[in-house]
Coordinates of C-alpha atoms in Angstrom, one line a residue:
Chain Y
X1 CA -20.0 49.6 -40.0
X2 CA -23.4 50.2 -41.2
X3 CA -26.6 48.3 -41.5
X4 CA -30.2 47.7 -40.4
X5 CA -31.4 46.0 -37.0
X6 CA -34.6 44.5 -36.5
X7 CA -36.3 43.9 -33.0
X8 CA -38.6 41.0 -32.9
X9 CA -41.4 39.8 -29.8
X10 CA -41.4 35.9 -31.5
X11 CA -39.1 33.6 -32.1
X12 CA -41.1 32.0 -35.2
X13 CA -40.7 35.5 -36.3
X14 CA -37.1 35.9 -36.1
X15 CA -36.7 32.4 -37.8
X16 CA -38.7 33.2 -40.7
X17 CA -37.1 36.6 -41.2
X18 CA -33.8 35.3 -41.1
X19 CA -34.3 32.7 -43.7
X20 CA -35.7 35.4 -45.8
X21 CA -32.8 37.5 -45.6
X22 CA -30.6 35.0 -46.3
X23 CA -32.4 33.4 -49.4
X24 CA -32.1 37.3 -50.5
X25 CA -28.4 37.5 -50.0
X26 CA -28.5 41.0 -48.5
X27 CA -25.7 41.5 -46.7
X28 CA -23.9 39.6 -43.2
X29 CA -26.6 38.4 -40.7
X30 CA -26.4 38.3 -37.2
X31 CA -29.4 36.9 -35.2
X32 CA -30.1 37.8 -31.5
X33 CA -31.9 35.6 -29.1
X34 CA -32.2 35.7 -25.3
X35 CA -31.1 32.1 -25.4
X36 CA -29.7 29.2 -27.1
X37 CA -32.7 27.9 -29.8
X38 CA -31.1 25.4 -32.0
X39 CA -34.3 26.4 -34.4
X40 CA -32.4 29.5 -34.9
X41 CA -28.9 27.9 -35.6
X42 CA -30.7 25.4 -38.3
X43 CA -32.3 28.0 -40.1
X44 CA -29.0 29.6 -40.7
X45 CA -27.3 26.5 -41.2
X46 CA -24.1 27.5 -39.6
X47 CA -21.4 24.4 -39.5
X48 CA -20.3 22.9 -36.5
X49 CA -18.4 25.0 -34.2
X50 CA -14.5 24.9 -34.3
X51 CA -14.1 24.8 -30.7
X52 CA -13.4 21.1 -30.9
X53 CA -10.3 21.7 -32.5
X54 CA -8.9 24.0 -29.4
X55 CA -10.3 21.3 -26.8
X56 CA -7.9 18.5 -29.0
X57 CA -4.8 20.4 -29.5
X58 CA -5.3 21.7 -25.5
X59 CA -5.6 18.5 -24.4
X60 CA -2.8 16.8 -25.9
X61 CA -0.4 19.5 -24.8
X62 CA -1.8 19.1 -21.3
X63 CA -1.3 15.6 -21.4
X64 CA 1.9 15.7 -22.7
X65 CA 3.0 18.5 -20.4
X66 CA 1.9 16.7 -17.3
X67 CA 4.1 13.5 -17.9
X68 CA 7.0 15.7 -19.3
X69 CA 6.8 17.6 -15.8
X70 CA 6.9 14.6 -13.7
X71 CA 9.6 12.5 -15.6
X72 CA 11.8 15.3 -15.7
X73 CA 11.4 16.4 -12.5
X74 CA 12.3 12.7 -11.4
X75 CA 15.2 12.3 -13.4
X76 CA 16.7 15.9 -12.5
X77 CA 16.2 15.0 -8.6
X78 CA 15.7 11.4 -8.3
X79 CA 14.1 9.8 -5.2
X80 CA 14.1 6.2 -4.9
X81 CA 10.6 4.9 -3.5
X82 CA 9.9 1.6 -2.6
X83 CA 12.0 0.0 -5.6
X84 CA 9.9 1.7 -8.0
X85 CA 11.3 3.2 -11.5
X86 CA 12.8 6.7 -11.4
X87 CA 10.0 7.6 -13.9
X88 CA 7.1 5.6 -12.9
X89 CA 4.0 6.1 -15.7
X90 CA 1.4 4.9 -13.2
X91 CA 1.7 7.4 -10.8
X92 CA 2.4 9.8 -13.3
X93 CA -0.7 9.2 -15.4
X94 CA -2.7 11.1 -12.3
X95 CA -0.4 14.3 -13.2
X96 CA -1.0 14.1 -16.9
X97 CA -4.6 13.3 -16.6
X98 CA -5.2 16.6 -14.5
X99 CA -2.9 18.7 -16.7
X100 CA -4.9 17.3 -19.6
X101 CA -8.0 18.1 -18.0
X102 CA -7.0 21.6 -17.0
X103 CA -5.3 22.9 -20.3
X104 CA -8.1 21.3 -22.2
X105 CA -10.7 23.1 -20.9
X106 CA -8.7 26.1 -20.6
X107 CA -8.1 25.6 -24.2
X108 CA -11.8 25.2 -24.9
X109 CA -12.9 28.8 -23.1
X110 CA -10.3 30.2 -25.2
X111 CA -11.3 28.9 -28.5
X112 CA -15.0 29.9 -27.6
X113 CA -13.7 33.2 -26.8
X114 CA -11.5 33.8 -30.1
X115 CA -14.6 32.0 -32.4
X116 CA -17.0 34.4 -30.8
X117 CA -14.6 37.1 -31.0
X118 CA -15.1 38.1 -27.4
X119 CA -14.1 40.3 -25.2
X120 CA -15.9 42.9 -27.5
X121 CA -14.8 46.5 -27.0
X122 CA -17.5 48.1 -28.8
X123 CA -21.1 46.7 -27.8
X124 CA -23.7 49.1 -29.0
X125 CA -23.7 49.3 -32.6
X126 CA -25.9 46.9 -34.5
X127 CA -27.3 45.8 -30.7
X128 CA -30.4 46.4 -28.8
X129 CA -30.5 45.7 -24.9
X130 CA -33.7 44.1 -25.3
X131 CA -32.0 41.2 -26.6
X132 CA -30.7 39.9 -23.2
X133 CA -34.1 40.5 -21.7
X134 CA -36.8 38.6 -24.0
X135 CA -36.8 40.1 -27.6
X136 CA -35.0 38.6 -30.4
X137 CA -33.1 40.5 -33.2
X138 CA -31.0 40.9 -36.4
X139 CA -28.7 42.9 -37.5
X140 CA -27.9 42.9 -41.1
X141 CA -24.7 44.7 -42.5
X142 CA -25.7 46.2 -45.8
X143 CA -25.0 49.6 -47.8
X144 CA -27.4 52.1 -47.1
X145 CA -29.0 51.5 -50.7
X146 CA -30.4 48.1 -49.6
X147 CA -31.8 49.9 -46.1
X148 CA -35.5 49.9 -47.2
X149 CA -35.7 46.4 -48.8
X150 CA -34.2 45.3 -45.7
X151 CA -36.2 47.6 -43.5
X152 CA -39.5 46.4 -45.5
X153 CA -38.8 42.7 -45.4
X154 CA -38.2 42.5 -41.3
X155 CA -41.3 44.6 -41.0
X156 CA -43.1 41.8 -43.4
X157 CA -41.7 39.3 -40.9
X158 CA -43.5 40.7 -37.8
X159 CA -40.1 43.0 -36.6
X160 CA -41.7 45.0 -34.1
X161 CA -39.1 47.8 -34.7
X162 CA -36.9 48.6 -37.4
X163 CA -34.0 51.4 -37.7
X164 CA -31.0 51.6 -39.7
X165 CA -27.5 52.3 -38.0
X166 CA -24.8 53.9 -39.9
Chain C
X1 CA -28.9 22.4 -24.3
X2 CA -32.3 21.8 -22.6
X3 CA -35.4 20.6 -24.0
X4 CA -38.2 23.3 -25.7
X5 CA -41.6 22.2 -24.7
X6 CA -45.2 23.4 -25.4
X7 CA -47.2 25.9 -23.1
X8 CA -48.8 24.4 -20.3
X9 CA -52.3 25.3 -19.7
X10 CA -51.9 24.8 -15.9
X11 CA -50.1 27.4 -13.7
X12 CA -49.6 25.3 -10.5
X13 CA -45.9 25.2 -9.7
X14 CA -45.1 21.9 -8.3
X15 CA -47.1 19.9 -11.1
X16 CA -45.5 18.9 -14.0
X17 CA -46.9 17.4 -17.5
X18 CA -44.6 15.5 -20.2
X19 CA -42.1 18.2 -21.2
X20 CA -43.1 20.8 -19.2
X21 CA -40.7 21.5 -15.7
X22 CA -41.5 25.0 -14.6
X23 CA -45.5 25.7 -15.5
X24 CA -45.7 28.6 -13.7
X25 CA -43.2 30.7 -15.8
X26 CA -44.4 31.6 -18.8
X27 CA -41.9 34.5 -20.4
X28 CA -38.4 35.4 -20.5
X29 CA -39.2 39.0 -18.9
X30 CA -41.2 37.0 -15.8
X31 CA -37.8 35.0 -15.2
X32 CA -35.5 38.1 -15.6
X33 CA -37.8 40.0 -13.3
X34 CA -38.3 37.2 -10.7
X35 CA -35.1 35.9 -10.0
X36 CA -33.0 38.9 -10.3
X37 CA -35.2 40.3 -7.6
X38 CA -33.2 37.9 -5.6
X39 CA -30.2 40.4 -5.5
X40 CA -32.2 42.8 -3.8
X41 CA -30.8 42.8 0.1
X42 CA -33.1 41.7 2.9
X43 CA -32.7 41.5 6.9
X44 CA -32.4 37.7 6.4
X45 CA -29.4 38.4 4.2
X46 CA -27.6 40.4 6.4
X47 CA -28.0 38.6 9.9
X48 CA -26.6 35.8 8.1
X49 CA -24.1 37.5 6.5
X50 CA -23.4 39.0 10.3
X51 CA -23.0 35.5 11.6
X52 CA -20.9 34.3 8.7
X53 CA -18.1 37.1 9.1
X54 CA -18.5 36.4 13.1
X55 CA -17.6 32.7 12.6
X56 CA -15.0 33.5 9.5
X57 CA -13.3 36.3 12.0
X58 CA -13.1 33.5 14.9
X59 CA -11.6 31.0 12.5
X60 CA -9.1 33.9 11.3
X61 CA -8.1 35.0 14.9
X62 CA -7.3 31.2 16.0
X63 CA -5.0 31.2 12.8
X64 CA -3.1 34.1 14.3
X65 CA -2.9 32.4 17.7
X66 CA -1.5 29.0 16.1
X67 CA 1.1 31.0 14.0
X68 CA 2.2 32.9 17.0
X69 CA 2.1 30.2 19.4
X70 CA 2.6 27.0 17.1
X71 CA 1.1 23.9 15.9
X72 CA 1.3 22.3 19.1
X73 CA -2.1 23.9 20.6
X74 CA -4.3 21.7 18.0
X75 CA -5.1 18.4 19.3
X76 CA -2.4 16.5 17.9
X77 CA -1.6 13.5 20.0
X78 CA 1.6 11.5 18.3
X79 CA 0.9 9.0 16.4
X80 CA -2.5 10.8 15.5
X81 CA -0.8 13.9 13.6
X82 CA -3.6 14.2 11.0
X83 CA -7.0 15.5 12.8
X84 CA -9.5 18.0 12.7
X85 CA -7.5 19.7 9.8
X86 CA -7.8 16.9 7.6
X87 CA -11.0 15.6 8.6
X88 CA -12.4 19.1 7.8
X89 CA -10.7 19.2 4.4
X90 CA -11.8 16.1 3.2
X91 CA -15.3 17.3 4.1
X92 CA -15.2 20.1 2.3
X93 CA -13.4 18.7 -0.8
X94 CA -16.5 16.4 -0.6
X95 CA -19.3 19.1 -0.3
X96 CA -17.4 20.3 -3.2
X97 CA -18.1 17.3 -5.3
X98 CA -22.0 18.0 -5.9
X99 CA -21.6 21.5 -7.8
X100 CA -19.3 20.0 -10.4
X101 CA -21.4 17.0 -10.5
X102 CA -24.7 18.8 -10.6
X103 CA -23.8 21.0 -13.9
X104 CA -21.5 18.7 -15.6
X105 CA -22.7 15.2 -15.0
X106 CA -26.6 15.9 -14.8
X107 CA -25.9 18.1 -18.0
X108 CA -24.7 15.2 -19.9
X109 CA -27.3 12.8 -18.8
X110 CA -29.8 15.5 -19.7
X111 CA -31.4 15.8 -16.5
X112 CA -33.8 18.4 -16.5
X113 CA -34.0 19.0 -12.5
X114 CA -30.4 20.3 -12.6
X115 CA -31.5 23.4 -14.7
X116 CA -32.7 25.6 -11.7
X117 CA -29.8 24.0 -8.8
X118 CA -27.0 24.3 -10.7
X119 CA -25.7 27.9 -10.6
X120 CA -26.3 28.1 -6.6
X121 CA -24.5 24.5 -6.7
X122 CA -21.6 25.6 -9.2
X123 CA -21.3 28.5 -6.5
X124 CA -21.1 26.3 -3.4
X125 CA -18.4 23.9 -5.6
X126 CA -16.2 26.7 -6.0
X127 CA -16.3 27.9 -2.1
X128 CA -16.1 24.9 -1.0
X129 CA -12.9 24.0 -2.9
X130 CA -11.8 27.1 -1.7
X131 CA -12.4 26.4 1.6
X132 CA -11.0 23.0 1.7
X133 CA -7.4 24.1 0.5
X134 CA -7.0 26.5 3.2
X135 CA -6.8 23.0 5.6
X136 CA -3.4 21.9 4.4
X137 CA -1.7 25.0 4.3
X138 CA -3.3 25.7 7.9
X139 CA -2.4 21.9 8.4
X140 CA 1.3 22.6 7.8
X141 CA 1.9 25.1 10.7
X142 CA 3.8 27.8 8.5
X143 CA 1.5 28.5 5.9
X144 CA 3.9 30.9 4.3
X145 CA 5.9 27.7 2.8
X146 CA 3.0 26.1 1.2
X147 CA 4.2 27.1 -2.3
X148 CA 6.9 24.3 -1.6
X149 CA 4.3 22.0 -2.9
X150 CA 4.3 23.4 -6.0
X151 CA 6.9 22.1 -8.6
X152 CA 8.5 25.0 -9.8
X153 CA 12.4 26.2 -10.9
X154 CA 13.9 27.0 -7.5
X155 CA 17.5 28.3 -6.2
X156 CA 17.6 24.9 -4.3
X157 CA 17.1 23.0 -7.5
X158 CA 14.5 20.9 -5.4
X159 CA 11.6 19.4 -7.0
X160 CA 8.9 17.4 -5.1
X161 CA 8.1 14.1 -4.9
X162 CA 5.7 13.1 -7.9
X163 CA 4.8 9.6 -6.8
X164 CA 3.5 11.2 -3.2
X165 CA -0.7 11.0 -3.2
X166 CA 0.0 14.5 -1.5
X167 CA 1.2 16.0 -4.5
X168 CA -1.2 14.0 -6.6
X169 CA -3.8 16.0 -4.0
X170 CA -2.2 19.5 -5.0
X171 CA -2.5 18.6 -9.0
X172 CA -6.0 17.1 -8.4
X173 CA -7.3 19.8 -6.0
X174 CA -5.7 22.8 -7.6
X175 CA -7.3 21.7 -11.1
X176 CA -10.2 21.1 -9.9
X177 CA -10.9 24.5 -8.5
X178 CA -9.6 26.1 -11.8
X179 CA -11.9 24.1 -13.6
X180 CA -15.1 25.0 -10.9
X181 CA -14.6 28.3 -11.1
X182 CA -14.1 28.6 -15.2
X183 CA -17.4 26.7 -15.4
X184 CA -18.8 29.0 -13.1
X185 CA -17.8 32.0 -14.5
X186 CA -18.6 30.9 -18.6
X187 CA -22.0 29.8 -17.3
X188 CA -22.4 33.3 -15.7
X189 CA -21.2 35.2 -18.9
X190 CA -25.0 35.5 -20.6
X191 CA -26.7 36.4 -17.4
X192 CA -24.0 38.9 -16.6
X193 CA -24.9 40.4 -20.0
X194 CA -28.5 40.5 -18.3
X195 CA -27.4 42.5 -15.8
X196 CA -25.1 44.8 -17.8
X197 CA -27.9 45.9 -19.9
X198 CA -30.6 46.3 -17.0
X199 CA -28.3 48.2 -14.8
X200 CA -28.7 51.9 -13.9
X201 CA -25.8 52.8 -12.0
X202 CA -22.8 53.6 -14.2
X203 CA -20.1 52.3 -12.1
X204 CA -21.6 48.7 -11.9
X205 CA -22.7 48.8 -15.3
X206 CA -19.1 49.4 -16.6
X207 CA -18.2 46.3 -14.0
X208 CA -20.9 44.4 -15.8
X209 CA -19.8 45.2 -19.0
X210 CA -15.8 44.1 -18.6
X211 CA -17.5 41.1 -17.1
X212 CA -19.8 39.8 -19.5
X213 CA -17.1 40.5 -22.4
X214 CA -19.3 42.2 -24.2
X215 CA -21.4 39.4 -24.7
X216 CA -24.5 40.2 -26.9
X217 CA -26.3 36.9 -27.3
X218 CA -26.0 36.3 -30.9
X219 CA -26.2 33.3 -33.1
X220 CA -22.2 32.8 -33.3
X221 CA -21.7 33.5 -29.5
X222 CA -24.5 30.8 -28.8
X223 CA -23.5 28.4 -31.3
X224 CA -19.6 28.4 -29.9
X225 CA -20.7 28.8 -26.4
X226 CA -23.1 25.6 -26.8
X227 CA -20.3 23.7 -28.2
X228 CA -17.9 24.6 -25.2
X229 CA -20.4 24.0 -22.4
X230 CA -20.5 20.6 -23.7
X231 CA -16.7 19.8 -23.7
X232 CA -16.1 21.5 -20.4
X233 CA -19.2 19.3 -19.1
X234 CA -17.2 16.1 -20.6
X235 CA -13.7 17.3 -19.1
X236 CA -15.4 17.8 -15.8
X237 CA -17.0 14.9 -15.5
X238 CA -14.5 12.3 -15.0
X239 CA -12.7 15.3 -13.0
X240 CA -15.3 14.9 -10.4
X241 CA -14.8 11.0 -10.1
X242 CA -11.0 11.7 -9.9
X243 CA -10.7 14.1 -7.4
X244 CA -11.9 12.4 -4.5
X245 CA -10.5 9.1 -5.9
X246 CA -7.3 10.9 -5.4
X247 CA -8.1 12.5 -2.0
X248 CA -8.8 9.0 -1.0
X249 CA -5.0 7.9 -2.3
X250 CA -3.9 9.9 0.6
X251 CA -5.3 7.2 3.1
X252 CA -5.1 3.9 0.4
X253 CA -2.0 4.1 -0.4
X254 CA -0.2 3.4 2.9
X255 CA -0.5 0.8 5.2
X256 CA -2.5 1.6 8.3
X257 CA -5.5 -0.3 9.2
X258 CA -8.5 1.0 8.0
X259 CA -7.3 2.8 5.4
X260 CA -5.2 0.2 3.1
X261 CA -8.1 -0.6 1.0
X262 CA -8.8 -0.8 -2.7
X263 CA -12.4 0.4 -1.8
X264 CA -11.5 3.9 -1.1
X265 CA -11.7 5.7 -4.1
X266 CA -15.8 4.6 -5.1
X267 CA -16.6 4.8 -1.4
X268 CA -15.2 8.6 -0.9
X269 CA -16.8 9.7 -4.7
X270 CA -20.3 8.7 -3.2
X271 CA -19.8 10.0 -0.2
X272 CA -19.1 13.1 -1.5
X273 CA -22.1 13.6 -3.7
X274 CA -23.9 12.4 -0.9
X275 CA -22.7 15.2 1.3
X276 CA -23.0 17.5 -1.6
X277 CA -26.6 17.1 -2.5
X278 CA -27.2 17.4 1.3
X279 CA -25.5 21.0 1.2
X280 CA -27.4 22.1 -1.9
X281 CA -30.6 21.5 -0.1
X282 CA -29.2 23.5 3.0
X283 CA -28.4 26.5 0.8
X284 CA -31.3 26.2 -1.5
X285 CA -34.2 25.3 0.4
X286 CA -34.0 28.4 2.5
X287 CA -33.0 30.4 -0.6
X288 CA -36.4 29.5 -2.6
X289 CA -38.8 30.0 0.3
X290 CA -37.0 33.4 1.3
X291 CA -36.8 34.9 -2.2
X292 CA -40.1 32.7 -3.2
X293 CA -38.5 30.9 -6.1
X294 CA -40.8 27.8 -5.2
X295 CA -42.2 27.9 -8.8
X296 CA -38.5 27.5 -10.2
X297 CA -36.7 25.2 -7.6
X298 CA -40.1 23.0 -7.7
X299 CA -41.1 20.2 -4.8
X300 CA -40.0 18.1 -8.4
X301 CA -36.6 19.2 -8.4
X302 CA -35.9 18.9 -4.7
X303 CA -37.4 15.3 -5.0
X304 CA -35.4 14.1 -7.5
X305 CA -32.4 15.4 -5.7
X306 CA -33.7 13.4 -2.9
X307 CA -33.8 10.0 -4.7
X308 CA -29.9 10.9 -5.8
X309 CA -29.2 11.4 -2.0
X310 CA -30.9 8.1 -1.1
X311 CA -29.3 6.0 -3.7
X312 CA -25.6 7.7 -2.9
X313 CA -26.6 6.9 1.1
X314 CA -27.5 3.3 0.0
X315 CA -23.9 3.4 -1.7
X316 CA -21.9 4.5 1.7
X317 CA -23.7 2.2 3.2
X318 CA -22.5 -0.6 1.0
X319 CA -19.4 0.6 1.4
X320 CA -19.5 0.6 5.6
X321 CA -20.6 -2.7 5.6
X322 CA -17.7 -4.3 2.8
X323 CA -15.5 -2.2 5.0
X324 CA -16.4 -4.6 8.1
X325 CA -17.0 -7.9 5.7
X326 CA -13.3 -7.8 4.2
X327 CA -11.9 -7.1 7.6
X328 CA -13.5 -10.1 8.8
X329 CA -13.0 -12.2 5.7
X330 CA -9.6 -11.2 5.1
X331 CA -8.2 -12.9 8.5
X332 CA -5.7 -9.8 9.0
X333 CA -6.2 -9.2 12.8
X334 CA -4.9 -5.7 13.3
X335 CA -7.9 -5.2 10.7
X336 CA -10.0 -7.1 12.7
X337 CA -8.9 -5.6 15.8
X338 CA -9.2 -1.9 14.5
X339 CA -12.8 -2.4 13.3
X340 CA -13.9 -3.9 16.6
X341 CA -12.6 -1.0 18.2
X342 CA -13.9 1.4 15.9
X343 CA -17.6 -0.2 16.2
X344 CA -17.2 -1.3 19.8
X345 CA -14.2 0.1 21.3
X346 CA -13.0 3.5 22.2
X347 CA -14.6 5.2 19.2
X348 CA -18.2 3.6 19.2
X349 CA -19.8 6.7 19.8
X350 CA -18.4 8.4 16.6
X351 CA -19.1 5.0 14.5
X352 CA -22.9 4.8 15.5
X353 CA -23.4 8.6 14.7
X354 CA -21.9 8.0 11.2
X355 CA -24.2 5.0 10.9
X356 CA -27.2 6.7 12.1
X357 CA -26.9 9.7 10.1
X358 CA -25.7 8.5 7.2
X359 CA -27.5 4.8 6.7
X360 CA -30.3 5.0 8.6
X361 CA -32.1 8.6 8.7
X362 CA -31.7 8.8 5.0
X363 CA -33.7 5.7 4.4
X364 CA -36.6 8.3 5.5
X365 CA -36.5 9.3 1.9
X366 CA -38.2 6.2 0.6
X367 CA -41.1 7.9 1.4
X368 CA -42.7 10.1 -1.1
X369 CA -44.1 12.6 1.5
X370 CA -40.9 13.2 3.2
X371 CA -39.1 13.9 -0.5
X372 CA -41.4 16.3 -0.8
X373 CA -41.6 18.0 2.6
X374 CA -38.9 20.9 2.6
X375 CA -38.4 21.3 6.2
X376 CA -37.4 17.2 6.4
X377 CA -35.2 17.9 3.6
X378 CA -33.8 20.7 5.2
X379 CA -33.0 18.9 8.7
X380 CA -31.9 15.5 7.0
X381 CA -29.1 17.9 4.8
X382 CA -28.0 18.8 8.4
X383 CA -28.2 15.3 9.7
X384 CA -26.2 14.1 6.8
X385 CA -23.2 16.6 6.8
X386 CA -22.6 15.9 10.2
X387 CA -23.0 12.1 9.6
X388 CA -20.3 13.1 6.7
X389 CA -17.5 15.2 8.9
X390 CA -18.0 12.3 11.5
X391 CA -17.2 9.5 8.5
X392 CA -14.3 11.5 7.8
X393 CA -13.3 11.5 11.7
X394 CA -14.1 7.5 11.8
X395 CA -11.4 7.2 9.1
X396 CA -8.9 9.7 10.3
X397 CA -8.5 9.2 14.2
X398 CA -9.4 5.7 15.0
X399 CA -6.9 4.3 12.3
X400 CA -4.3 6.6 13.4
X401 CA -4.9 6.3 17.3
X402 CA -5.0 2.2 17.1
X403 CA -2.2 1.1 14.8
X404 CA -0.5 -2.2 14.9
X405 CA 1.6 -1.3 18.0
X406 CA -0.4 -1.6 21.1
X407 CA 2.3 0.5 22.8
X408 CA 1.6 3.4 20.4
X409 CA -2.5 3.1 20.8
X410 CA -3.9 6.8 22.2
X411 CA -6.4 9.2 22.2
X412 CA -7.5 12.3 20.7
X413 CA -9.1 15.1 21.8
X414 CA -9.6 18.1 19.9
X415 CA -8.8 21.6 21.1
X416 CA -10.5 24.7 20.8
X417 CA -8.3 25.6 18.4
X418 CA -9.6 22.9 16.4
X419 CA -13.0 24.0 16.5
X420 CA -12.5 27.5 15.9
X421 CA -10.7 26.7 12.7
X422 CA -13.9 24.7 11.8
X423 CA -16.3 27.0 13.0
X424 CA -14.3 29.6 10.8
X425 CA -14.4 27.6 7.9
X426 CA -18.5 27.4 8.0
X427 CA -18.4 31.3 8.3
X428 CA -15.7 31.6 5.4
X429 CA -17.6 29.3 3.0
X430 CA -20.9 30.7 3.8
X431 CA -19.8 34.3 3.7
X432 CA -18.7 34.1 0.1
X433 CA -22.1 32.1 -1.0
X434 CA -24.1 35.0 0.4
X435 CA -22.1 37.7 -1.5
X436 CA -22.2 35.6 -4.4
X437 CA -26.0 35.6 -4.4
X438 CA -26.0 39.0 -3.6
X439 CA -24.0 39.9 -7.0
X440 CA -24.9 37.3 -9.2
X441 CA -28.7 35.4 -10.4
X442 CA -29.3 32.5 -7.8
X443 CA -30.7 30.5 -11.0
X444 CA -29.4 30.5 -14.3
X445 CA -31.6 32.7 -16.1
X446 CA -30.5 32.1 -19.7
X447 CA -30.9 28.0 -19.1
X448 CA -34.2 28.6 -17.5
X449 CA -35.5 30.6 -20.5
X450 CA -34.2 27.8 -22.4
X451 CA -36.7 25.2 -21.0
X452 CA -39.7 27.7 -21.0
X453 CA -41.8 28.0 -24.6
X454 CA -40.8 30.9 -26.4
X455 CA -43.5 33.4 -27.7
X456 CA -45.0 32.2 -31.4
X457 CA -46.6 34.5 -33.6
X458 CA -48.3 31.0 -35.2
X459 CA -50.1 28.7 -32.4
X460 CA -48.9 24.9 -32.8
X461 CA -45.6 25.8 -34.2
X462 CA -43.6 22.4 -33.2
X463 CA -40.4 23.0 -30.8
X464 CA -41.0 20.2 -28.9
X465 CA -38.3 17.7 -27.6
X466 CA -34.7 18.1 -29.6
X467 CA -31.9 19.5 -28.3

């Protein structure tokens, strides 16, 4: 992995630089920001997160499992209460709902981790610890022969520090 | 997730302007420096922790005593076989409600005042549910057999009764604990990354690196994180309402006078939010004062929480009055007898503590001056929580001690064992909370950064008002 990392002090500068680098198609872009800024998301024009698919599948599996577990256990060990059916769907809705929430939430978190590619073992490459403090940044993965072009574009848009990493 | 607004000319900490929530906070670096300063130990923190550990050890010794000498040392007097343990269980589940309400429900409603208080509230929720979960285990007398409540394949080929509200409780509480803990942890990940990058001790740095999962604040991470947070909030919202509804079913599914009523689920949920917010004051007000966070957790935020408390106080007050009305209007003699005994008979003192603490004192919050007086809010928080503990007392004890058969009518007096567990539960809760705020930022760094204006090269670059 090789590329150029730029450190920015201002949000509009990083957005302008990201737009320019994206238009030039110099390489894969990663933009760092200390918090969520939807302006950056808009500038990069990324698709909507696919986390929702994990949520839907997890929720449906949890709901199904909750009902199934309650019905199966009641059928296996039948306990007649108050003349109610052995498998009563009304009280079992509580079990179904709780499992829906539990599995749906956990699969949502799992989906976020998969899509964000975390846990990450190698942290330092193309990264600067100032990105969690107050600075913005851009990492462009590119061949060394394009480093000069990328560095000058970043500086032109207000980068306070630019360095190549290989 | 929150709204980004233009810089404000004023630096007065508690006076907001449209779109500006924290006028005295102007840079991301300031946020990190000031909030992470709360992680430094102080004498007050050590004194608090010492008291909490002493109380927790009292509870632990009481448990050892009870396990050795038996459950008979608790104040149970048949048919009053639910006493302080179940009262305290319901009390702590209620406390645990506000955290997820603040972090999830208020997030979906875009309530700006949640941003600076939700982290402490979420931690409060996790530790309160952890505390609540101990009480059914203490109550069963043989705590080593608690896992029989959990449905799992076993050699006895036995399965629990899925139609029992007690089993619904097991599912509801364990789901709530899991989701609250998950919500707290995932919200902490970006903040742990801040701690990791500023840590100089190599061992702590390694621990933070593992806990932060290698989070780097990339656009990809934020994009998926924001969507995940939205879905978690959407899941947690009905969960908040379902958990205390399910706890209320423990009572409402029976035919005991005072319990057999359909009003219980909303009445319990309202009471839980009420007591949870009161406990948020108990925790947040000293934190903001002792660590100088008045310009983060502003009087406007406390004022907004006071309005929620006032609303929920009126809601539970309507619940109390509806109970009396239905007992009179329903014409069922045991119900009428029970409510008369509750308010004017054997248990009058506990009912009036409840009514005064939960219905009368909170009316003071109609005064804006008192809503913005932190000393009064802290005191009122304590009063409300005393009232809410007595609300559960009034639900549990008068009903069981005054059922249908007069020859069964009895008295109930808690013993020192009951009180030891009650004290121990507070110690256990505060111990975990104090340890938490010593290790993790008590105000969410990433979300606070989101509501303060970012640095711009060009003046007047528009960012206002969208999410």
